[in-house]
CSV table of C-alpha atoms in Angstrom, one decimal:
chain,number,residue,atom,x,y,z
A,1,MET,CA,0.0,0.0,0.0
A,2,LYS,CA,2.9,2.3,0.7
A,3,THR,CA,4.2,1.9,-2.8
A,4,ILE,CA,0.8,2.7,-4.2
A,5,LYS,CA,0.6,5.8,-2.1
A,6,TYR,CA,4.0,6.9,-3.1
A,7,ILE,CA,3.2,6.6,-6.8
A,8,ALA,CA,-0.1,8.3,-6.2
A,9,ALA,CA,1.6,11.1,-4.4
A,10,ILE,CA,4.1,11.6,-7.2
A,11,ILE,CA,1.2,11.7,-9.7
A,12,ALA,CA,-0.6,14.2,-7.5
A,13,ILE,CA,2.4,16.5,-7.4
A,14,ALA,CA,2.8,16.3,-11.2
A,15,MET,CA,-0.9,17.0,-11.8
A,16,ASN,CA,-1.0,19.9,-9.3
A,17,LEU,CA,2.1,21.5,-10.6
A,18,ALA,CA,0.6,21.3,-14.1
A,19,ALA,CA,-2.8,22.6,-13.0
A,20,CYS,CA,-1.7,25.4,-10.6
A,21,ASP,CA,-0.6,28.8,-11.7
A,22,ASP,CA,2.7,30.3,-10.6
A,23,LYS,CA,1.1,31.7,-7.4
A,24,GLU,CA,0.1,28.4,-6.0
A,25,SER,CA,2.4,25.4,-5.8
A,26,TYR,CA,1.8,21.9,-4.5
A,27,ALA,CA,3.5,23.0,-1.3
A,28,ASP,CA,0.9,25.8,-1.0
A,29,LEU,CA,-1.9,23.3,-1.4
A,30,LEU,CA,-0.4,21.2,1.4
A,31,ASN,CA,-0.1,24.3,3.6
A,32,GLU,CA,-3.8,25.1,3.0
A,33,GLU,CA,-4.7,21.5,3.8
A,34,THR,CA,-2.8,21.8,7.1
A,35,GLN,CA,-4.5,25.1,7.9
A,36,ALA,CA,-8.0,23.6,7.3
A,37,ALA,CA,-7.2,20.6,9.5
A,38,ASN,CA,-5.7,22.7,12.3
A,39,SER,CA,-8.6,25.1,12.2
A,40,PHE,CA,-11.0,22.2,13.0
A,41,LEU,CA,-8.7,20.6,15.6
A,42,ALA,CA,-8.3,23.9,17.4
A,43,ASN,CA,-11.8,23.4,18.8
A,44,TYR,CA,-10.8,20.2,20.6
A,45,PRO,CA,-8.2,18.9,23.0
A,46,VAL,CA,-5.4,17.4,21.0
A,47,ILE,CA,-2.9,14.8,22.3
A,48,ALA,CA,0.3,14.5,20.3
A,49,ASP,CA,0.9,10.8,20.9
A,50,VAL,CA,-0.9,7.5,21.0
A,51,PRO,CA,-1.2,6.5,24.7
A,52,ALA,CA,1.5,4.0,25.6
A,53,ASP,CA,-1.0,1.8,27.5
A,54,GLY,CA,-3.5,1.9,24.7
A,55,GLU,CA,-6.1,3.5,26.9
A,56,PHE,CA,-7.7,6.2,24.9
A,57,VAL,CA,-10.0,8.8,26.5
A,58,THR,CA,-13.4,8.2,24.8
A,59,MET,CA,-16.6,10.0,24.5
A,60,ILE,CA,-18.2,7.4,26.7
A,61,ASP,CA,-15.6,8.2,29.4
A,62,VAL,CA,-16.4,11.9,29.1
A,63,GLN,CA,-20.2,11.3,29.4
A,64,ALA,CA,-19.6,9.0,32.4
A,65,GLU,CA,-17.7,11.7,34.2
A,66,ASN,CA,-20.3,14.3,33.3
A,67,PRO,CA,-23.8,12.8,33.8
A,68,GLY,CA,-26.5,14.6,31.7
A,69,MET,CA,-24.0,16.2,29.4
A,70,SER,CA,-25.2,16.4,25.8
A,71,ARG,CA,-23.4,14.4,23.1
A,72,GLU,CA,-22.2,17.5,21.3
A,73,ASP,CA,-20.7,18.9,24.5
A,74,ALA,CA,-19.1,15.5,25.3
A,75,LEU,CA,-17.6,15.5,21.8
A,76,LYS,CA,-16.0,18.9,22.4
A,77,LEU,CA,-14.2,17.5,25.5
A,78,THR,CA,-13.1,14.2,23.9
A,79,PRO,CA,-9.5,14.5,22.7
A,80,TYR,CA,-8.2,13.8,19.2
A,81,TYR,CA,-5.0,11.8,19.2
A,82,ARG,CA,-2.2,12.3,16.6
A,83,MET,CA,-1.8,8.8,15.2
A,84,ASP,CA,1.4,9.2,13.2
A,85,ASN,CA,4.5,11.4,13.4
A,86,ASP,CA,3.6,13.4,10.3
A,87,GLY,CA,0.1,14.3,11.5
A,88,TYR,CA,-1.7,12.7,8.6
A,89,VAL,CA,-4.3,11.1,10.9
A,90,TYR,CA,-6.0,12.3,14.1
A,91,MET,CA,-8.5,10.1,15.9
A,92,GLN,CA,-11.2,10.8,18.4
A,93,VAL,CA,-12.7,7.6,20.0
A,94,LEU,CA,-16.5,7.7,20.4
A,95,ASN,CA,-16.9,4.0,21.3
A,96,PRO,CA,-13.9,1.6,21.7
A,97,GLY,CA,-16.0,-1.4,21.0
A,98,SER,CA,-16.5,-4.7,22.8
A,99,GLY,CA,-12.9,-6.0,22.9
A,100,THR,CA,-12.6,-8.3,19.9
A,101,LYS,CA,-9.5,-7.5,18.0
A,102,VAL,CA,-9.0,-7.5,14.2
A,103,GLU,CA,-7.1,-10.3,12.5
A,104,ASP,CA,-4.9,-9.9,9.4
A,105,ASN,CA,-6.8,-10.0,6.2
A,106,GLN,CA,-10.1,-10.0,8.1
A,107,LEU,CA,-13.1,-8.6,6.1
A,108,ILE,CA,-14.3,-5.5,7.8
A,109,TYR,CA,-17.4,-3.5,6.7
A,110,PHE,CA,-17.8,0.1,7.6
A,111,ARG,CA,-20.3,2.9,7.4
A,112,PHE,CA,-19.2,6.5,7.3
A,113,THR,CA,-20.0,10.1,6.9
A,114,ARG,CA,-17.3,12.6,5.9
A,115,TRP,CA,-17.0,16.3,5.6
A,116,ASN,CA,-14.5,18.2,3.5
A,117,LEU,CA,-12.6,20.4,6.1
A,118,SER,CA,-11.3,22.7,3.4
A,119,TYR,CA,-14.9,23.6,2.5
A,120,VAL,CA,-15.6,24.1,6.2
A,121,TYR,CA,-12.6,26.3,6.6
A,122,GLU,CA,-13.1,28.5,3.6
A,123,TYR,CA,-16.9,28.6,3.4
A,124,GLY,CA,-18.3,27.3,6.6
A,125,LEU,CA,-20.0,24.6,4.5
A,126,TRP,CA,-20.9,21.4,6.5
A,127,GLU,CA,-22.2,19.0,3.8
A,128,GLY,CA,-21.6,15.4,4.8
A,129,SER,CA,-21.4,12.5,2.3
A,130,GLY,CA,-21.2,8.7,2.8
A,131,ASN,CA,-23.3,5.7,3.6
A,132,SER,CA,-24.0,6.0,7.3
A,133,THR,CA,-27.7,6.4,6.8
A,134,ASP,CA,-28.0,4.1,3.8
A,135,LEU,CA,-29.5,0.8,5.1
A,136,GLY,CA,-29.6,-0.7,1.6
A,137,SER,CA,-26.9,-2.5,-0.3
A,138,ASN,CA,-24.4,0.4,-0.4
A,139,THR,CA,-21.8,-1.2,1.7
A,140,THR,CA,-18.1,-0.5,2.0
A,141,SER,CA,-15.4,-2.8,3.1
A,142,PHE,CA,-11.7,-3.7,3.2
A,143,ARG,CA,-9.5,-6.6,4.2
A,144,TYR,CA,-7.4,-5.4,7.2
A,145,GLY,CA,-3.7,-5.1,6.3
A,146,ASN,CA,-4.1,-6.4,2.8
A,147,GLU,CA,-1.9,-4.3,0.5
A,148,THR,CA,-2.7,-6.1,-2.8
A,149,LEU,CA,-6.5,-5.9,-3.2
A,150,GLU,CA,-7.7,-2.7,-4.9
A,151,SER,CA,-11.0,-3.0,-3.0
A,152,THR,CA,-8.9,-2.4,0.1
A,153,THR,CA,-6.2,0.0,-1.1
A,154,GLN,CA,-8.7,2.3,-2.7
A,155,TRP,CA,-9.7,3.6,0.7
A,156,GLY,CA,-6.2,4.6,1.7
A,157,GLU,CA,-4.3,3.7,4.9
A,158,GLY,CA,-6.1,6.1,7.2
A,159,ILE,CA,-9.4,4.3,7.3
A,160,GLN,CA,-7.7,1.2,8.9
A,161,VAL,CA,-5.8,3.0,11.6
A,162,PRO,CA,-8.4,2.7,14.4
A,163,LEU,CA,-8.4,-1.1,14.2
A,164,GLU,CA,-4.7,-1.3,15.1
A,165,TYR,CA,-5.8,-0.1,18.6
A,166,LEU,CA,-9.5,-0.6,19.0
A,167,SER,CA,-12.0,-3.4,18.6
A,168,VAL,CA,-13.6,-4.4,15.4
A,169,ASP,CA,-16.9,-2.8,16.3
A,170,CYS,CA,-15.6,0.6,17.4
A,171,GLU,CA,-16.8,4.0,16.3
A,172,VAL,CA,-14.5,6.9,15.8
A,173,ARG,CA,-14.0,10.3,14.2
A,174,MET,CA,-10.9,10.9,12.3
A,175,VAL,CA,-9.2,13.8,10.5
A,176,ILE,CA,-7.5,12.2,7.5
A,177,LYS,CA,-5.3,14.3,5.3
A,178,SER,CA,-5.1,13.5,1.6
A,179,TYR,CA,-1.9,11.4,1.7
A,180,LYS,CA,-3.6,8.8,3.9
A,181,GLY,CA,-7.0,9.1,2.2
A,182,PRO,CA,-8.5,7.4,-0.8
A,183,VAL,CA,-5.9,6.9,-3.5
A,184,GLU,CA,-7.9,8.6,-6.3
A,185,GLU,CA,-8.3,11.7,-4.1
A,186,VAL,CA,-4.6,12.3,-3.3
A,187,ALA,CA,-4.3,14.9,-6.0
A,188,SER,CA,-7.2,17.0,-4.5
A,189,VAL,CA,-5.2,17.7,-1.3
A,190,TYR,CA,-8.2,18.0,0.9
A,191,PRO,CA,-8.4,16.9,4.5
A,192,PHE,CA,-11.6,15.2,5.6
A,193,LEU,CA,-13.4,14.6,8.9
A,194,TYR,CA,-14.7,11.0,8.9
A,195,GLN,CA,-17.1,9.5,11.4
A,196,VAL,CA,-16.8,5.7,11.0
A,197,ARG,CA,-18.5,2.6,12.5
A,198,TYR,CA,-16.8,-0.7,11.8
A,199,PHE,CA,-18.5,-4.1,11.6
A,200,PRO,CA,-16.8,-7.5,11.3
A,201,SER,CA,-18.1,-9.8,8.6
A,202,LYS,CA,-20.4,-12.5,9.9
A,203,ILE,CA,-19.6,-14.9,7.0
């Protein structure tokens, strides 16, 4: 998957250098992406490292400590964790799940809503997209850790990050920058806020 992402990043750089005028380089686009992501994260506690003991502060923890607090207020107090040294992925744990850990190549289904944080930053536009409310056949899935299947690699590395630490039925929010996002979107250089629920295959 890393090789695919590297190639996609090179293509993205080439496309953006060709498309941008002299006033906006690929580096400028990356800076704008970072500004949009940081603007969103500034509204929350941010912890720079993954907890050594694997014990994340979750929204459930915050609600337990503050009985009667609304979900929205609890979200504002639940920290985002920087999940990699480069700050490509930040994760907020809503529900850590029941304790069953993922296995290599396990089929995982997920439902998500995502918001383009560049649109939020520039226009205040919160328009979500995804399949969270679609109870029909519009399912999305990947095989955990599989770097050869296009059905897995198309989603990028970021979407799999929570399962390295949490249970297979967890729910999280993540800020995912373009480099760790869907392969076909690397060239867009947009950060997205994802809210994701994971489900193990029952087959």
